[in-house]
Amino acid sequence: MGTFLGHLVPGLALTFLGLWHIINTIKTFCLNGSASFRVKFWFPFDGPFPILLKHLELIFIFSFSIFVISMQVLDFPFLHFAFKLDNFEHATMYLHLAIFSGFSLFAELTHSINILSGVPGIFAASVFGQELFLLHFHSADHVGLEGHYHWLLQLIVFVSFLATLAATSFPTNFSIALILSILVVFQGCWLMNMSFMLWVPKYVPLGCISQLGEGDNGDMSGSAVTCESPEADLRARALANLQFSWILSGILVLTGCVCLKFARKYGMNSPSIKYKQLQGGSEDHLPTIIDSFVKANP
């Protein structure tokens, strides 16, 4: 995981997964309205073959988790069993993701999800909780600028953990569901940002250098960024803070655009909107009805 690809690939996967959840969460809310909205920790795929592809998201998460676990245990790219603490820590993070997706998939296939509706939320919370725990007590020595990027990552994971607990406790709250989806995208984008800023020399902040170790296949591993002076280190940390805020701003702008698009497309068909229109229509015609009644009964 301590490589360019080790952060880029999971970052891409989380970003696409989070975008999928943002779109479906907003769409579901606009279609069903607040009265019948419920938080979902995965969404069925409505493709040309809905029966075969309905559980595509869960299958993808489970398969990807097993793949990453295998690569950590086999110490990719050397493909031999390696008993390294950091590898097992990374594998354990994905173990909890595999547990969540595997349970959710099995519950759906056995039609048990209605009875066990709260369990997937608990397992989803364990994914972020264990990720936070293993990042905070990581055996790898994340110090300096690299440590600052990982500390900001822990901040995202911590808020994601709280949002998942809140979504499990309040399953009809649209705001919590949307916040959780945004945080998944945020974590994915931040991992991708880390992969470039820490493992690609030309993107390393001014005044800092990236020390790279070459693997047998030329892959970058064991990267550590060191700054030449306290001023350079302070400037690099400030840049990381700005990137943190800019990335979140971009995600919020995108989310706002999606909200406006679906509100315009589906908003007038929402059950709550129709109910309000019906109420409003009844009130508008009430004076006319009363006036007609008075005239008919002088």
PDB file of C-alpha atoms in Angstrom:
ATOM      1  CA  MET A   1       0.000   0.000   0.000  1.00  0.00           C
ATOM      2  CA  GLY A   2       2.940   2.345   0.571  1.00  0.00           C
ATOM      3  CA  THR A   3       3.332   2.971  -3.144  1.00  0.00           C
ATOM      4  CA  PHE A   4       1.922   5.161  -5.874  1.00  0.00           C
ATOM      5  CA  LEU A   5      -0.418   2.426  -7.176  1.00  0.00           C
ATOM      6  CA  GLY A   6      -1.203   1.302  -3.637  1.00  0.00           C
ATOM      7  CA  HIS A   7      -2.937   4.643  -3.038  1.00  0.00           C
ATOM      8  CA  LEU A   8      -4.105   5.477  -6.567  1.00  0.00           C
ATOM      9  CA  VAL A   9      -6.059   2.279  -7.300  1.00  0.00           C
ATOM     10  CA  PRO A  10      -8.045   2.200  -4.018  1.00  0.00           C
ATOM     11  CA  GLY A  11      -8.574   5.944  -4.390  1.00  0.00           C
ATOM     12  CA  LEU A  12     -10.089   5.510  -7.839  1.00  0.00           C
ATOM     13  CA  ALA A  13     -12.304   2.676  -6.609  1.00  0.00           C
ATOM     14  CA  LEU A  14     -13.590   4.718  -3.644  1.00  0.00           C
ATOM     15  CA  THR A  15     -14.164   7.797  -5.804  1.00  0.00           C
ATOM     16  CA  PHE A  16     -16.307   5.944  -8.348  1.00  0.00           C
ATOM     17  CA  LEU A  17     -18.143   4.108  -5.565  1.00  0.00           C
ATOM     18  CA  GLY A  18     -18.862   7.360  -3.736  1.00  0.00           C
ATOM     19  CA  LEU A  19     -20.081   9.074  -6.908  1.00  0.00           C
ATOM     20  CA  TRP A  20     -22.373   6.118  -7.547  1.00  0.00           C
ATOM     21  CA  HIS A  21     -23.802   6.558  -4.040  1.00  0.00           C
ATOM     22  CA  ILE A  22     -24.181  10.339  -4.356  1.00  0.00           C
ATOM     23  CA  ILE A  23     -26.159  10.011  -7.604  1.00  0.00           C
ATOM     24  CA  ASN A  24     -28.385   7.203  -6.340  1.00  0.00           C
ATOM     25  CA  THR A  25     -28.977   8.785  -2.920  1.00  0.00           C
ATOM     26  CA  ILE A  26     -30.132  12.078  -4.447  1.00  0.00           C
ATOM     27  CA  LYS A  27     -32.167  10.322  -7.129  1.00  0.00           C
ATOM     28  CA  THR A  28     -33.912   8.084  -4.582  1.00  0.00           C
ATOM     29  CA  PHE A  29     -34.749  11.058  -2.369  1.00  0.00           C
ATOM     30  CA  CYS A  30     -36.144  13.117  -5.255  1.00  0.00           C
ATOM     31  CA  LEU A  31     -38.257  10.194  -6.480  1.00  0.00           C
ATOM     32  CA  ASN A  32     -39.607   8.950  -3.144  1.00  0.00           C
ATOM     33  CA  GLY A  33     -39.642  12.106  -1.059  1.00  0.00           C
ATOM     34  CA  SER A  34     -38.698  12.479   2.580  1.00  0.00           C
ATOM     35  CA  ALA A  35     -41.609  10.381   3.847  1.00  0.00           C
ATOM     36  CA  SER A  36     -40.414   7.100   2.291  1.00  0.00           C
ATOM     37  CA  PHE A  37     -36.660   7.710   1.996  1.00  0.00           C
ATOM     38  CA  ARG A  38     -34.345   5.188   3.666  1.00  0.00           C
ATOM     39  CA  VAL A  39     -30.553   5.099   3.862  1.00  0.00           C
ATOM     40  CA  LYS A  40     -28.907   2.447   1.698  1.00  0.00           C
ATOM     41  CA  PHE A  41     -25.355   1.196   2.084  1.00  0.00           C
ATOM     42  CA  TRP A  42     -25.371  -0.229  -1.424  1.00  0.00           C
ATOM     43  CA  PHE A  43     -27.485   0.317  -4.535  1.00  0.00           C
ATOM     44  CA  PRO A  44     -28.700  -2.236  -7.085  1.00  0.00           C
ATOM     45  CA  PHE A  45     -27.459  -1.858 -10.638  1.00  0.00           C
ATOM     46  CA  ASP A  46     -30.265  -1.161 -13.105  1.00  0.00           C
ATOM     47  CA  GLY A  47     -28.650  -2.388 -16.305  1.00  0.00           C
ATOM     48  CA  PRO A  48     -29.759  -4.406 -19.319  1.00  0.00           C
ATOM     49  CA  PHE A  49     -29.689  -7.585 -17.222  1.00  0.00           C
ATOM     50  CA  PRO A  50     -31.105  -6.505 -13.833  1.00  0.00           C
ATOM     51  CA  ILE A  51     -31.385 -10.049 -12.472  1.00  0.00           C
ATOM     52  CA  LEU A  52     -27.722 -10.838 -13.184  1.00  0.00           C
ATOM     53  CA  LEU A  53     -26.255  -7.395 -12.451  1.00  0.00           C
ATOM     54  CA  LYS A  54     -28.450  -6.287  -9.533  1.00  0.00           C
ATOM     55  CA  HIS A  55     -25.759  -7.064  -6.938  1.00  0.00           C
ATOM     56  CA  LEU A  56     -22.860  -5.833  -9.067  1.00  0.00           C
ATOM     57  CA  GLU A  57     -21.748  -3.266  -6.474  1.00  0.00           C
ATOM     58  CA  LEU A  58     -21.491  -5.826  -3.666  1.00  0.00           C
ATOM     59  CA  ILE A  59     -19.743  -8.326  -5.938  1.00  0.00           C
ATOM     60  CA  PHE A  60     -17.238  -5.666  -6.998  1.00  0.00           C
ATOM     61  CA  ILE A  61     -16.494  -4.593  -3.408  1.00  0.00           C
ATOM     62  CA  PHE A  62     -16.071  -8.192  -2.224  1.00  0.00           C
ATOM     63  CA  SER A  63     -13.882  -9.193  -5.194  1.00  0.00           C
ATOM     64  CA  PHE A  64     -11.726  -6.084  -4.926  1.00  0.00           C
ATOM     65  CA  SER A  65     -11.248  -6.638  -1.186  1.00  0.00           C
ATOM     66  CA  ILE A  66     -10.175 -10.264  -1.666  1.00  0.00           C
ATOM     67  CA  PHE A  67      -7.802  -9.194  -4.448  1.00  0.00           C
ATOM     68  CA  VAL A  68      -6.127  -6.549  -2.279  1.00  0.00           C
ATOM     69  CA  ILE A  69      -5.854  -8.941   0.668  1.00  0.00           C
ATOM     70  CA  SER A  70      -4.173 -11.500  -1.597  1.00  0.00           C
ATOM     71  CA  MET A  71      -1.733  -8.923  -2.927  1.00  0.00           C
ATOM     72  CA  GLN A  72      -0.816  -7.872   0.610  1.00  0.00           C
ATOM     73  CA  VAL A  73      -0.301 -11.412   1.858  1.00  0.00           C
ATOM     74  CA  LEU A  74       1.671 -12.346  -1.265  1.00  0.00           C
ATOM     75  CA  ASP A  75       3.684  -9.096  -1.059  1.00  0.00           C
ATOM     76  CA  PHE A  76       2.953  -7.811  -4.561  1.00  0.00           C
ATOM     77  CA  PRO A  77       4.875  -7.509  -6.911  1.00  0.00           C
ATOM     78  CA  PHE A  78       7.230 -10.238  -5.603  1.00  0.00           C
ATOM     79  CA  LEU A  79       4.376 -12.770  -5.189  1.00  0.00           C
ATOM     80  CA  HIS A  80       5.717 -14.661  -2.204  1.00  0.00           C
ATOM     81  CA  PHE A  81       4.323 -14.990   1.292  1.00  0.00           C
ATOM     82  CA  ALA A  82       5.477 -12.099   3.413  1.00  0.00           C
ATOM     83  CA  PHE A  83       4.828 -11.624   7.101  1.00  0.00           C
ATOM     84  CA  LYS A  84       5.136  -7.841   7.287  1.00  0.00           C
ATOM     85  CA  LEU A  85       3.153  -5.948   9.875  1.00  0.00           C
ATOM     86  CA  ASP A  86       2.153  -3.098   7.573  1.00  0.00           C
ATOM     87  CA  ASN A  87       0.992  -5.573   4.891  1.00  0.00           C
ATOM     88  CA  PHE A  88      -1.218  -7.374   7.394  1.00  0.00           C
ATOM     89  CA  GLU A  89      -2.586  -4.064   8.660  1.00  0.00           C
ATOM     90  CA  HIS A  90      -3.589  -3.048   5.156  1.00  0.00           C
ATOM     91  CA  ALA A  91      -5.071  -6.497   4.509  1.00  0.00           C
ATOM     92  CA  THR A  92      -7.096  -6.277   7.723  1.00  0.00           C
ATOM     93  CA  MET A  93      -8.687  -3.015   6.581  1.00  0.00           C
ATOM     94  CA  TYR A  94      -9.987  -4.776   3.482  1.00  0.00           C
ATOM     95  CA  LEU A  95     -10.978  -7.830   5.516  1.00  0.00           C
ATOM     96  CA  HIS A  96     -13.685  -5.754   7.214  1.00  0.00           C
ATOM     97  CA  LEU A  97     -14.788  -4.444   3.812  1.00  0.00           C
ATOM     98  CA  ALA A  98     -15.072  -8.034   2.586  1.00  0.00           C
ATOM     99  CA  ILE A  99     -17.123  -8.945   5.681  1.00  0.00           C
ATOM    100  CA  PHE A 100     -19.538  -6.075   5.043  1.00  0.00           C
ATOM    101  CA  SER A 101     -20.004  -6.790   1.334  1.00  0.00           C
ATOM    102  CA  GLY A 102     -20.103 -10.572   1.791  1.00  0.00           C
ATOM    103  CA  PHE A 103     -22.758 -10.400   4.508  1.00  0.00           C
ATOM    104  CA  SER A 104     -24.870  -7.883   2.565  1.00  0.00           C
ATOM    105  CA  LEU A 105     -24.703 -10.019  -0.577  1.00  0.00           C
ATOM    106  CA  PHE A 106     -25.599 -13.229   1.267  1.00  0.00           C
ATOM    107  CA  ALA A 107     -28.466 -11.483   3.109  1.00  0.00           C
ATOM    108  CA  GLU A 108     -29.863 -10.266  -0.211  1.00  0.00           C
ATOM    109  CA  LEU A 109     -29.577 -13.655  -1.898  1.00  0.00           C
ATOM    110  CA  THR A 110     -31.311 -15.380   1.030  1.00  0.00           C
ATOM    111  CA  HIS A 111     -33.997 -12.637   1.291  1.00  0.00           C
ATOM    112  CA  SER A 112     -33.035 -11.942   4.905  1.00  0.00           C
ATOM    113  CA  ILE A 113     -32.210  -8.267   4.523  1.00  0.00           C
ATOM    114  CA  ASN A 114     -35.611  -7.015   5.782  1.00  0.00           C
ATOM    115  CA  ILE A 115     -35.203  -8.871   9.072  1.00  0.00           C
ATOM    116  CA  LEU A 116     -31.528  -7.897   9.394  1.00  0.00           C
ATOM    117  CA  SER A 117     -31.873  -4.347   8.068  1.00  0.00           C
ATOM    118  CA  GLY A 118     -29.604  -2.754  10.688  1.00  0.00           C
ATOM    119  CA  VAL A 119     -26.747  -5.247  10.487  1.00  0.00           C
ATOM    120  CA  PRO A 120     -25.161  -3.979   7.221  1.00  0.00           C
ATOM    121  CA  GLY A 121     -24.914  -0.523   8.787  1.00  0.00           C
ATOM    122  CA  ILE A 122     -23.078  -1.939  11.797  1.00  0.00           C
ATOM    123  CA  PHE A 123     -20.662  -3.787   9.524  1.00  0.00           C
ATOM    124  CA  ALA A 124     -20.171  -0.652   7.396  1.00  0.00           C
ATOM    125  CA  ALA A 125     -19.318   1.290  10.558  1.00  0.00           C
ATOM    126  CA  SER A 126     -16.765  -1.389  11.470  1.00  0.00           C
ATOM    127  CA  VAL A 127     -15.044  -0.808   8.110  1.00  0.00           C
ATOM    128  CA  PHE A 128     -14.329   2.838   8.953  1.00  0.00           C
ATOM    129  CA  GLY A 129     -13.740   2.125  12.632  1.00  0.00           C
ATOM    130  CA  GLN A 130     -11.073  -0.491  11.971  1.00  0.00           C
ATOM    131  CA  GLU A 131      -9.521   1.627   9.220  1.00  0.00           C
ATOM    132  CA  LEU A 132      -9.200   4.506  11.675  1.00  0.00           C
ATOM    133  CA  PHE A 133      -7.796   2.221  14.376  1.00  0.00           C
ATOM    134  CA  LEU A 134      -5.173   0.664  12.088  1.00  0.00           C
ATOM    135  CA  LEU A 135      -4.195   4.005  10.538  1.00  0.00           C
ATOM    136  CA  HIS A 136      -3.761   5.639  13.923  1.00  0.00           C
ATOM    137  CA  PHE A 137      -1.656   2.794  15.335  1.00  0.00           C
ATOM    138  CA  HIS A 138       0.065   2.006  12.044  1.00  0.00           C
ATOM    139  CA  SER A 139       3.396   0.177  12.346  1.00  0.00           C
ATOM    140  CA  ALA A 140       4.775   2.204   9.428  1.00  0.00           C
ATOM    141  CA  ASP A 141       6.540   5.357  10.574  1.00  0.00           C
ATOM    142  CA  HIS A 142       4.459   8.109   8.978  1.00  0.00           C
ATOM    143  CA  VAL A 143       6.347  11.231   9.990  1.00  0.00           C
ATOM    144  CA  GLY A 144       6.891  14.670   8.539  1.00  0.00           C
ATOM    145  CA  LEU A 145       4.848  15.645   5.507  1.00  0.00           C
ATOM    146  CA  GLU A 146       3.770  12.061   4.861  1.00  0.00           C
ATOM    147  CA  GLY A 147       2.477  11.889   8.419  1.00  0.00           C
ATOM    148  CA  HIS A 148       0.498  15.101   7.941  1.00  0.00           C
ATOM    149  CA  TYR A 149      -1.227  13.708   4.835  1.00  0.00           C
ATOM    150  CA  HIS A 150      -2.094  10.541   6.761  1.00  0.00           C
ATOM    151  CA  TRP A 151      -3.379  12.586   9.710  1.00  0.00           C
ATOM    152  CA  LEU A 152      -5.778  14.394   7.377  1.00  0.00           C
ATOM    153  CA  LEU A 153      -6.813  11.001   6.006  1.00  0.00           C
ATOM    154  CA  GLN A 154      -7.617   9.872   9.546  1.00  0.00           C
ATOM    155  CA  LEU A 155      -9.819  12.950   9.932  1.00  0.00           C
ATOM    156  CA  ILE A 156     -11.882  11.910   6.900  1.00  0.00           C
ATOM    157  CA  VAL A 157     -12.171   8.331   8.139  1.00  0.00           C
ATOM    158  CA  PHE A 158     -13.200   9.480  11.636  1.00  0.00           C
ATOM    159  CA  VAL A 159     -16.059  11.626  10.296  1.00  0.00           C
ATOM    160  CA  SER A 160     -17.046   8.746   7.971  1.00  0.00           C
ATOM    161  CA  PHE A 161     -17.248   6.450  10.999  1.00  0.00           C
ATOM    162  CA  LEU A 162     -19.521   8.904  12.826  1.00  0.00           C
ATOM    163  CA  ALA A 163     -21.681   9.401   9.725  1.00  0.00           C
ATOM    164  CA  THR A 164     -22.102   5.637   9.302  1.00  0.00           C
ATOM    165  CA  LEU A 165     -23.198   5.246  12.914  1.00  0.00           C
ATOM    166  CA  ALA A 166     -25.640   8.125  12.459  1.00  0.00           C
ATOM    167  CA  ALA A 167     -26.986   6.637   9.211  1.00  0.00           C
ATOM    168  CA  THR A 168     -27.535   3.309  10.983  1.00  0.00           C
ATOM    169  CA  SER A 169     -29.312   4.977  13.896  1.00  0.00           C
ATOM    170  CA  PHE A 170     -31.400   7.348  11.744  1.00  0.00           C
ATOM    171  CA  PRO A 171     -32.093   5.364   8.545  1.00  0.00           C
ATOM    172  CA  THR A 172     -34.593   7.893   7.147  1.00  0.00           C
ATOM    173  CA  ASN A 173     -32.296  10.931   7.269  1.00  0.00           C
ATOM    174  CA  PHE A 174     -31.337  12.095   3.780  1.00  0.00           C
ATOM    175  CA  SER A 175     -28.683  14.558   4.961  1.00  0.00           C
ATOM    176  CA  ILE A 176     -26.715  11.891   6.796  1.00  0.00           C
ATOM    177  CA  ALA A 177     -26.873   9.548   3.810  1.00  0.00           C
ATOM    178  CA  LEU A 178     -25.602  12.287   1.498  1.00  0.00           C
ATOM    179  CA  ILE A 179     -22.789  13.255   3.904  1.00  0.00           C
ATOM    180  CA  LEU A 180     -21.638   9.629   4.042  1.00  0.00           C
ATOM    181  CA  SER A 181     -21.569   9.391   0.238  1.00  0.00           C
ATOM    182  CA  ILE A 182     -19.615  12.649  -0.004  1.00  0.00           C
ATOM    183  CA  LEU A 183     -17.066  11.348   2.518  1.00  0.00           C
ATOM    184  CA  VAL A 184     -16.479   8.184   0.476  1.00  0.00           C
ATOM    185  CA  VAL A 185     -15.657  10.337  -2.552  1.00  0.00           C
ATOM    186  CA  PHE A 186     -13.524  12.595  -0.372  1.00  0.00           C
ATOM    187  CA  GLN A 187     -11.466   9.692   0.937  1.00  0.00           C
ATOM    188  CA  GLY A 188     -10.956   8.359  -2.579  1.00  0.00           C
ATOM    189  CA  CYS A 189      -9.866  11.747  -3.936  1.00  0.00           C
ATOM    190  CA  TRP A 190      -7.550  12.296  -0.977  1.00  0.00           C
ATOM    191  CA  LEU A 191      -5.862   8.918  -1.529  1.00  0.00           C
ATOM    192  CA  MET A 192      -5.290   9.811  -5.171  1.00  0.00           C
ATOM    193  CA  ASN A 193      -3.930  13.207  -4.162  1.00  0.00           C
ATOM    194  CA  MET A 194      -1.550  11.508  -1.719  1.00  0.00           C
ATOM    195  CA  SER A 195      -0.335   9.130  -4.406  1.00  0.00           C
ATOM    196  CA  PHE A 196       0.825  12.041  -6.574  1.00  0.00           C
ATOM    197  CA  MET A 197       2.070  14.397  -3.870  1.00  0.00           C
ATOM    198  CA  LEU A 198       4.103  11.767  -1.997  1.00  0.00           C
ATOM    199  CA  TRP A 199       5.163   9.233  -4.626  1.00  0.00           C
ATOM    200  CA  VAL A 200       5.688  11.247  -7.820  1.00  0.00           C
ATOM    201  CA  PRO A 201       8.879  13.369  -7.514  1.00  0.00           C
ATOM    202  CA  LYS A 202       7.743  16.196  -9.786  1.00  0.00           C
ATOM    203  CA  TYR A 203       4.670  16.833  -7.620  1.00  0.00           C
ATOM    204  CA  VAL A 204       6.570  16.951  -4.322  1.00  0.00           C
ATOM    205  CA  PRO A 205       6.269  20.463  -2.803  1.00  0.00           C
ATOM    206  CA  LEU A 206       9.044  22.990  -3.339  1.00  0.00           C
ATOM    207  CA  GLY A 207      11.873  22.590  -0.854  1.00  0.00           C
ATOM    208  CA  CYS A 208      11.112  18.901  -0.207  1.00  0.00           C
ATOM    209  CA  ILE A 209      12.535  15.756  -1.786  1.00  0.00           C
ATOM    210  CA  SER A 210      11.082  12.294  -2.298  1.00  0.00           C
ATOM    211  CA  GLN A 211      13.329   9.375  -1.426  1.00  0.00           C
ATOM    212  CA  LEU A 212      12.292   6.413  -3.546  1.00  0.00           C
ATOM    213  CA  GLY A 213      13.365   2.797  -3.356  1.00  0.00           C
ATOM    214  CA  GLU A 214      13.386   0.742  -6.517  1.00  0.00           C
ATOM    215  CA  GLY A 215      11.752  -2.693  -6.491  1.00  0.00           C
ATOM    216  CA  ASP A 216      12.798  -5.517  -8.739  1.00  0.00           C
ATOM    217  CA  ASN A 217      10.308  -4.422 -11.363  1.00  0.00           C
ATOM    218  CA  GLY A 218      11.086  -0.732 -11.055  1.00  0.00           C
ATOM    219  CA  ASP A 219       8.005  -0.012  -9.007  1.00  0.00           C
ATOM    220  CA  MET A 220       8.330   2.731  -6.436  1.00  0.00           C
ATOM    221  CA  SER A 221       8.188   1.565  -2.844  1.00  0.00           C
ATOM    222  CA  GLY A 222       9.291   2.773   0.558  1.00  0.00           C
ATOM    223  CA  SER A 223       8.672   6.405  -0.350  1.00  0.00           C
ATOM    224  CA  ALA A 224       9.332   9.097   2.229  1.00  0.00           C
ATOM    225  CA  VAL A 225       9.214  12.857   1.703  1.00  0.00           C
ATOM    226  CA  THR A 226      11.662  14.997   3.619  1.00  0.00           C
ATOM    227  CA  CYS A 227      11.812  18.783   3.631  1.00  0.00           C
ATOM    228  CA  GLU A 228      15.123  20.637   3.591  1.00  0.00           C
ATOM    229  CA  SER A 229      14.132  23.308   6.117  1.00  0.00           C
ATOM    230  CA  PRO A 230      11.404  24.051   8.685  1.00  0.00           C
ATOM    231  CA  GLU A 231      10.075  26.780   6.393  1.00  0.00           C
ATOM    232  CA  ALA A 232       9.729  24.298   3.513  1.00  0.00           C
ATOM    233  CA  ASP A 233       8.004  21.799   5.804  1.00  0.00           C
ATOM    234  CA  LEU A 234       5.564  24.461   7.029  1.00  0.00           C
ATOM    235  CA  ARG A 235       4.827  25.556   3.474  1.00  0.00           C
ATOM    236  CA  ALA A 236       4.261  21.941   2.358  1.00  0.00           C
ATOM    237  CA  ARG A 237       1.842  21.297   5.240  1.00  0.00           C
ATOM    238  CA  ALA A 238      -0.046  24.496   4.425  1.00  0.00           C
ATOM    239  CA  LEU A 239      -0.314  23.320   0.807  1.00  0.00           C
ATOM    240  CA  ALA A 240      -1.729  20.004   2.006  1.00  0.00           C
ATOM    241  CA  ASN A 241      -4.336  21.864   4.074  1.00  0.00           C
ATOM    242  CA  LEU A 242      -5.329  23.932   1.043  1.00  0.00           C
ATOM    243  CA  GLN A 243      -5.601  20.798  -1.105  1.00  0.00           C
ATOM    244  CA  PHE A 244      -7.808  19.260   1.577  1.00  0.00           C
ATOM    245  CA  SER A 245     -10.168  22.231   1.423  1.00  0.00           C
ATOM    246  CA  TRP A 246     -10.062  22.554  -2.389  1.00  0.00           C
ATOM    247  CA  ILE A 247     -10.886  18.885  -2.944  1.00  0.00           C
ATOM    248  CA  LEU A 248     -13.831  19.076  -0.556  1.00  0.00           C
ATOM    249  CA  SER A 249     -15.028  22.258  -2.271  1.00  0.00           C
ATOM    250  CA  GLY A 250     -14.936  20.558  -5.663  1.00  0.00           C
ATOM    251  CA  ILE A 251     -16.915  17.578  -4.368  1.00  0.00           C
ATOM    252  CA  LEU A 252     -19.521  19.873  -2.806  1.00  0.00           C
ATOM    253  CA  VAL A 253     -19.914  21.829  -6.049  1.00  0.00           C
ATOM    254  CA  LEU A 254     -20.403  18.570  -7.957  1.00  0.00           C
ATOM    255  CA  THR A 255     -22.907  17.349  -5.352  1.00  0.00           C
ATOM    256  CA  GLY A 256     -24.823  20.606  -5.561  1.00  0.00           C
ATOM    257  CA  CYS A 257     -25.052  20.307  -9.349  1.00  0.00           C
ATOM    258  CA  VAL A 258     -26.362  16.752  -9.072  1.00  0.00           C
ATOM    259  CA  CYS A 259     -28.926  17.866  -6.479  1.00  0.00           C
ATOM    260  CA  LEU A 260     -30.187  20.657  -8.721  1.00  0.00           C
ATOM    261  CA  LYS A 261     -30.326  18.383 -11.761  1.00  0.00           C
ATOM    262  CA  PHE A 262     -32.374  15.673 -10.065  1.00  0.00           C
ATOM    263  CA  ALA A 263     -34.560  18.174  -8.201  1.00  0.00           C
ATOM    264  CA  ARG A 264     -35.465  19.759 -11.518  1.00  0.00           C
ATOM    265  CA  LYS A 265     -36.007  16.406 -13.223  1.00  0.00           C
ATOM    266  CA  TYR A 266     -37.863  14.472 -10.527  1.00  0.00           C
ATOM    267  CA  GLY A 267     -38.794  17.057  -7.911  1.00  0.00           C
ATOM    268  CA  MET A 268     -42.319  17.827  -9.146  1.00  0.00           C
ATOM    269  CA  ASN A 269     -43.102  14.095  -9.205  1.00  0.00           C
ATOM    270  CA  SER A 270     -42.100  13.634  -5.573  1.00  0.00           C
ATOM    271  CA  PRO A 271     -44.941  12.320  -3.359  1.00  0.00           C
ATOM    272  CA  SER A 272     -44.317  15.059  -0.775  1.00  0.00           C
ATOM    273  CA  ILE A 273     -44.494  17.774  -3.455  1.00  0.00           C
ATOM    274  CA  LYS A 274     -47.739  16.343  -4.836  1.00  0.00           C
ATOM    275  CA  TYR A 275     -49.221  16.219  -1.343  1.00  0.00           C
ATOM    276  CA  LYS A 276     -48.299  19.852  -0.711  1.00  0.00           C
ATOM    277  CA  GLN A 277     -49.748  20.843  -4.094  1.00  0.00           C
ATOM    278  CA  LEU A 278     -52.966  19.015  -3.229  1.00  0.00           C
ATOM    279  CA  GLN A 279     -53.152  20.818   0.109  1.00  0.00           C
ATOM    280  CA  GLY A 280     -52.418  24.150  -1.539  1.00  0.00           C
ATOM    281  CA  GLY A 281     -55.053  23.532  -4.209  1.00  0.00           C
ATOM    282  CA  SER A 282     -57.689  22.710  -1.620  1.00  0.00           C
ATOM    283  CA  GLU A 283     -56.983  25.914   0.296  1.00  0.00           C
ATOM    284  CA  ASP A 284     -57.114  28.003  -2.878  1.00  0.00           C
ATOM    285  CA  HIS A 285     -60.592  26.687  -3.778  1.00  0.00           C
ATOM    286  CA  LEU A 286     -62.009  26.870  -0.251  1.00  0.00           C
ATOM    287  CA  PRO A 287     -63.222  30.550  -0.434  1.00  0.00           C
ATOM    288  CA  THR A 288     -64.957  29.851  -3.769  1.00  0.00           C
ATOM    289  CA  ILE A 289     -66.737  26.813  -2.330  1.00  0.00           C
ATOM    290  CA  ILE A 290     -67.918  28.782   0.717  1.00  0.00           C
ATOM    291  CA  ASP A 291     -69.136  31.685  -1.446  1.00  0.00           C
ATOM    292  CA  SER A 292     -71.110  29.318  -3.679  1.00  0.00           C
ATOM    293  CA  PHE A 293     -72.681  27.688  -0.627  1.00  0.00           C
ATOM    294  CA  VAL A 294     -73.776  31.064   0.784  1.00  0.00           C
ATOM    295  CA  LYS A 295     -75.345  32.110  -2.531  1.00  0.00           C
ATOM    296  CA  ALA A 296     -77.220  28.822  -2.820  1.00  0.00           C
ATOM    297  CA  ASN A 297     -78.590  29.178   0.726  1.00  0.00           C
ATOM    298  CA  PRO A 298     -79.569  32.864   1.212  1.00  0.00           C
TER     299      PRO A 298
END
